[in-house]
Short mmCIF file of C-alpha atoms in Angstrom, two decimals:
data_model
loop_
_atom_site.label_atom_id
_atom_site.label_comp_id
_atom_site.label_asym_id
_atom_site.label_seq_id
_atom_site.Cartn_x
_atom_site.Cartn_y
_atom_site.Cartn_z
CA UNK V 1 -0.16 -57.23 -6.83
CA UNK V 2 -3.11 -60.13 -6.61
CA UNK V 3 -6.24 -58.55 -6.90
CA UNK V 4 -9.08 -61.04 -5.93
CA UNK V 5 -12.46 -60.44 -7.35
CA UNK V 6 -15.57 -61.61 -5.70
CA UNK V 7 -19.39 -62.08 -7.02
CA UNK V 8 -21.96 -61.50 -5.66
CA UNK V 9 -21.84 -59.41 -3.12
CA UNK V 10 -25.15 -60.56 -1.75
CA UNK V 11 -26.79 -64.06 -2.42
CA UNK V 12 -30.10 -65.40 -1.35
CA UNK V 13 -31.47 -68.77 -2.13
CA UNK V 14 -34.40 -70.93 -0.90
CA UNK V 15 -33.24 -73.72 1.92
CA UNK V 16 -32.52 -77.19 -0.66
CA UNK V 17 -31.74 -74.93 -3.33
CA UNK V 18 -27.96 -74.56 -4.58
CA UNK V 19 -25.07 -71.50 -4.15
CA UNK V 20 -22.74 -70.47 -6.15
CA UNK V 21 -19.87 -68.05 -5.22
CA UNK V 22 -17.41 -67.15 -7.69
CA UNK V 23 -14.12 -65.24 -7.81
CA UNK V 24 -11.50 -64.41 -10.15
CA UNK V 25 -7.75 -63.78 -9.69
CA UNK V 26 -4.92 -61.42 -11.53
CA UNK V 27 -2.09 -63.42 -11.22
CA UNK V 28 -1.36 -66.56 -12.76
CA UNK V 29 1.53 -67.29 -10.33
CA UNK V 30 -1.48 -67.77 -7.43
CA UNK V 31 -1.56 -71.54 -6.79
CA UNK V 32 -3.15 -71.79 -3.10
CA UNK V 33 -7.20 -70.82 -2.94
CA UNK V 34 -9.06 -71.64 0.60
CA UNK V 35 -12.56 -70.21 1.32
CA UNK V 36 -13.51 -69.15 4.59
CA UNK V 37 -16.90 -69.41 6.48
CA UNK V 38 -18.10 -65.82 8.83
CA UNK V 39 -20.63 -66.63 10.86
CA UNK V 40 -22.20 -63.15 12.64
CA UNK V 41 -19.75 -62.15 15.48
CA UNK V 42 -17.16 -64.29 14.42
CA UNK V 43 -13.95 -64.69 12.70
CA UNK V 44 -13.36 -66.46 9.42
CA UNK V 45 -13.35 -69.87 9.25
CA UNK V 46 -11.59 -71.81 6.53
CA UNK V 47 -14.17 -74.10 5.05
CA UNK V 48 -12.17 -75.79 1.91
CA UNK V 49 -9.37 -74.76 0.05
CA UNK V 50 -7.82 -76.13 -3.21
CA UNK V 51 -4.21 -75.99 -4.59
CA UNK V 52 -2.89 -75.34 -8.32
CA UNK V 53 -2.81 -79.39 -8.68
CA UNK V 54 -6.27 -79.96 -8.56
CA UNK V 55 -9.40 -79.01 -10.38
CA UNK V 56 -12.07 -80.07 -8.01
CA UNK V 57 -12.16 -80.79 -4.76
CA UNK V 58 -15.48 -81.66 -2.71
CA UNK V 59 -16.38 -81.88 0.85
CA UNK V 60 -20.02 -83.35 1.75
CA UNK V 61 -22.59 -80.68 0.20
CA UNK V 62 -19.36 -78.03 -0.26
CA UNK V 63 -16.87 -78.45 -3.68
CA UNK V 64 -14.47 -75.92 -5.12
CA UNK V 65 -13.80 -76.02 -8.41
CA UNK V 66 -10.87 -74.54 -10.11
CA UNK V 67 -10.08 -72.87 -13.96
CA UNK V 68 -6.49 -71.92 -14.03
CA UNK V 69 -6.65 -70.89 -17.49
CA UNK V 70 -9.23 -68.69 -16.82
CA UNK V 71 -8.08 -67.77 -13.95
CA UNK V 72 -11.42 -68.19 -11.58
CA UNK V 73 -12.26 -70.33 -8.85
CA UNK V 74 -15.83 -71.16 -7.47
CA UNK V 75 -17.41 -72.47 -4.25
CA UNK V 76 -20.62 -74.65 -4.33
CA UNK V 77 -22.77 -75.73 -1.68
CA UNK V 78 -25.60 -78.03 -2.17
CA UNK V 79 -28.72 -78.56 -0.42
CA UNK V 80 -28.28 -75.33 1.20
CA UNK V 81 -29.81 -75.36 4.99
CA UNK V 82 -30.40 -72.25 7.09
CA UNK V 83 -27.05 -72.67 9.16
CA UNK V 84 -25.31 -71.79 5.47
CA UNK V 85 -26.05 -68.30 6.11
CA UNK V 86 -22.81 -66.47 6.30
CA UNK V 87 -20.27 -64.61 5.09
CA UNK V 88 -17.95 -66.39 2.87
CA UNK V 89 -14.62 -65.05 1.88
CA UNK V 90 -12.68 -66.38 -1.21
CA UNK V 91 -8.86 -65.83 -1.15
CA UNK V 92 -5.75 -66.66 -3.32
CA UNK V 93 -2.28 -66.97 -2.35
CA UNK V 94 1.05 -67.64 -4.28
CA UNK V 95 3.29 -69.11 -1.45
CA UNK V 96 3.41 -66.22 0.62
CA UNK V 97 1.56 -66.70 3.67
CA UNK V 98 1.09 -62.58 4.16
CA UNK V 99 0.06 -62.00 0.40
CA UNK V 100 -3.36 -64.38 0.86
CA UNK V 101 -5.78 -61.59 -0.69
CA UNK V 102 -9.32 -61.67 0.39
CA UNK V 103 -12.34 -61.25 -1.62
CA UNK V 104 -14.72 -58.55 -0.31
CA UNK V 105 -17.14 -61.49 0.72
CA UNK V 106 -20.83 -62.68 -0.44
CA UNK V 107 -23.57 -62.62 2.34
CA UNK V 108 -25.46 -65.50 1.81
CA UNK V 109 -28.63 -65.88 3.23
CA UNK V 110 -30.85 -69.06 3.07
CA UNK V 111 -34.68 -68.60 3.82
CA UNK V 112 -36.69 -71.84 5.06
CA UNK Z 1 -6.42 -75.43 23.24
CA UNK Z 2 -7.74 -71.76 22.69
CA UNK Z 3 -6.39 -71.06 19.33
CA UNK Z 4 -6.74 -67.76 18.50
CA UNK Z 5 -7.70 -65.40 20.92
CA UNK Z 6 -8.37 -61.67 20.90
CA UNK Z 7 -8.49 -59.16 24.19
CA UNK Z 8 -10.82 -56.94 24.31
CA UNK Z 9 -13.65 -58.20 22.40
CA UNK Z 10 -15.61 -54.14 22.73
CA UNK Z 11 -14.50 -51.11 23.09
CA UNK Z 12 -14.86 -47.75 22.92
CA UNK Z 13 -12.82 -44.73 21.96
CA UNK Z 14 -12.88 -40.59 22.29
CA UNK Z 15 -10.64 -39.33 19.44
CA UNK Z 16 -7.11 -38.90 20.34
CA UNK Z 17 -7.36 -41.98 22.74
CA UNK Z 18 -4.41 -44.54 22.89
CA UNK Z 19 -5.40 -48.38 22.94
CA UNK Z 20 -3.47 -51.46 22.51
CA UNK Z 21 -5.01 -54.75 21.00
CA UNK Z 22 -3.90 -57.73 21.85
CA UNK Z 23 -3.55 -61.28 19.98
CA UNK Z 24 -2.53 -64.39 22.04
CA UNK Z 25 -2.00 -67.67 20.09
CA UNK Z 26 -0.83 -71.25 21.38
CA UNK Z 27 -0.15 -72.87 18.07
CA UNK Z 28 3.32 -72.18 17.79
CA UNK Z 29 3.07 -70.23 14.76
CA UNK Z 30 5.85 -68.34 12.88
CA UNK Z 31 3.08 -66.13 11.58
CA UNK Z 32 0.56 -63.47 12.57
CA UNK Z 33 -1.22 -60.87 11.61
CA UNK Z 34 -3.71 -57.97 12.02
CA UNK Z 35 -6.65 -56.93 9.36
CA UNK Z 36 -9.39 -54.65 9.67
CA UNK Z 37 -13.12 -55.51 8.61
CA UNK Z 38 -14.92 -52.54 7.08
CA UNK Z 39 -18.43 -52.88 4.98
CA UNK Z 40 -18.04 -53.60 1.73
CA UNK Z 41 -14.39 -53.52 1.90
CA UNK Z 42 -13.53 -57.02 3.07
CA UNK Z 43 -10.56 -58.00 4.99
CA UNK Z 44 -7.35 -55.63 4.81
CA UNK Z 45 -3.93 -56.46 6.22
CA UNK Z 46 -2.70 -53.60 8.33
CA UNK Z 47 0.46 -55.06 9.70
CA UNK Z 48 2.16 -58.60 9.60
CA UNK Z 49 5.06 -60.71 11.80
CA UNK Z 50 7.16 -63.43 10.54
CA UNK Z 51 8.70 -64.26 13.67
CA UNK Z 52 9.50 -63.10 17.50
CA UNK Z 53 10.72 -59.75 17.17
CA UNK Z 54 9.87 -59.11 13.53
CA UNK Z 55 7.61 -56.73 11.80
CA UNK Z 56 6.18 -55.54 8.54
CA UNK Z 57 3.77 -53.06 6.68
CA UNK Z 58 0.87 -54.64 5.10
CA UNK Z 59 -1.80 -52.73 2.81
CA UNK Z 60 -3.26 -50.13 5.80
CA UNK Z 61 -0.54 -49.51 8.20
CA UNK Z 62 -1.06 -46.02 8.85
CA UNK Z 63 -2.39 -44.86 12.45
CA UNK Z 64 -1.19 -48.19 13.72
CA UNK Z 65 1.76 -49.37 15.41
CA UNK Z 66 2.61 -53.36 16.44
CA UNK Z 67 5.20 -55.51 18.37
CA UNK Z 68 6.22 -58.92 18.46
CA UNK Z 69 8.36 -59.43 21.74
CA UNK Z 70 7.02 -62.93 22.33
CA UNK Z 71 6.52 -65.64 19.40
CA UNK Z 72 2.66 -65.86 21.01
CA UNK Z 73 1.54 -62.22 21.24
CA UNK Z 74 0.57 -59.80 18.84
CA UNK Z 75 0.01 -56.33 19.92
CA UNK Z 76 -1.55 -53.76 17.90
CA UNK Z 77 -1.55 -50.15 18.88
CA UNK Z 78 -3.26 -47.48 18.11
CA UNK Z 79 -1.54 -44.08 19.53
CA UNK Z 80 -4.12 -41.42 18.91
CA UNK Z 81 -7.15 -43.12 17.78
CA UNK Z 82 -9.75 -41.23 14.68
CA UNK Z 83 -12.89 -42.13 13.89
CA UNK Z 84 -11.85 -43.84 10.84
CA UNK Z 85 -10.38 -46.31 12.92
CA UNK Z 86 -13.77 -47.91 13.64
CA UNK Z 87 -13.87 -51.30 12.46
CA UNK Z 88 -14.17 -54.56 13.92
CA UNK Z 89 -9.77 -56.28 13.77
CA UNK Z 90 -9.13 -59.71 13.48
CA UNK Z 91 -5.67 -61.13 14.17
CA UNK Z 92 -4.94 -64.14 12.14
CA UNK Z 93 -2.18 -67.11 12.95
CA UNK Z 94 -0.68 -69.57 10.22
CA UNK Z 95 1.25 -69.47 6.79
CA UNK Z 96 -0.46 -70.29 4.23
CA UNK Z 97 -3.57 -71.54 6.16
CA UNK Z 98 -5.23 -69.29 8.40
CA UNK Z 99 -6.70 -69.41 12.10
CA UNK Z 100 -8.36 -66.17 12.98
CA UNK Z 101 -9.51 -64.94 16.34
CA UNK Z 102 -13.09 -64.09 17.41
CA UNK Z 103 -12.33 -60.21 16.48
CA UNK Z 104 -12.49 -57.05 18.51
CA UNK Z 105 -15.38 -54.24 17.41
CA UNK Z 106 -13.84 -51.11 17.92
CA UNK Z 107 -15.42 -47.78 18.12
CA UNK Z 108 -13.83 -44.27 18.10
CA UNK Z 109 -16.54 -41.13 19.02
#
């Protein structure tokens, strides 16, 4: 099956600075990739997502950015302000709505 | 428009306990699901639904039980609960997108 890999696992940047979350994916037949947004005491939150189609995709200070031939897909966030600090989850999916496999998450935190 | 919503939001457990979770949804979807939370672990899909009256196996399913009589609820049982079943569940709503609830922190002493 998909096995989603996610890095890092913690991530801590000065407030302005940039993030970078990255993941990789097993199988080449994945073509749907959304990131999702835990704030504490919360549920996941999809934040942006990008299809097989597209190799970039950008939303204010958050883009996603997308290698199929390596297989890896990336979330940045620029300008990063406090209320960044989360839990993000990277997944992949291969139209099959119950086979969207999670990363393990990165805990950002952004320090004023 | 709630969304997503998850009864109880705490609880508590003694070992052998029976509980049932339950996930309400008013967006019409085909689709639900439950996942546990665990540290370091991520999310992991314990059982899925396609539709009213459907269910499935996902990666976890043991200790766990679920039912789909109405195309809004998701139930998720746990017969005889062990402390391994601490976690913190999330149901989730959609196909390929995905609407979660607020989660329920469960706690088995």
């Amino acid at each position: 099956g998909e096995n989603v890999e996610q890095h890092p696992s913690t991530l801590s940047v000065q407030e302005g600075d940039s993030a970078v979350i990255k993941c990789t994916y097993s199988d080449s037949a994945s073509n749907y990739f959304p990131w999702y947004k835990q704030e504490l005491g919360k549920g996941p939150q999809l934040i942006i997502d990008i299809r097989s189609n597209v190799g970039e995709k950008k939303d204010q200070r958050i883009a996603v950015t997308l290698n199929k031939t390596a297989k890896h897909f990336s979330l940045h966030i620029t300008e990063t302000q406090p209320e960044d600090s989360a839990v993000y989850f990277c997944a992949a999916s291969k139209n099959s709505p119950y086979a969207l496999n999670f990363g393990k998450g990165t805990s950002l935190l952004v320090t004023p | 428009n709630a969304g997503v919503t998850q009864t109880p939001k705490f609880r508590v457990l003694k070992t052998g306990q029976s509980m049932t979770l339950l996930c309400a949804q008013d967006m019409n979807h085909e689709y639900m699901y439950w996942y546990r939370q665990d540290p370091g672990m991520g999310l992991r899909l314990i059982h899925y639904s396609v539709g009213e009256g459907t269910t499935a196996k996902g990666e976890v399913p043991d200790g766990y039980n679920v039912s789909r009589l109405k195309k809004q609820n998701f139930l998720l049982g746990l017969e005889s609960a062990a402390p391994s079943q601490t976690s913190v569940y999330f149901c989730r709503t959609g196909n390929t997108e995905a609407f979660f609830g607020q989660g329920t922190r469960l706690t088995v002493v």
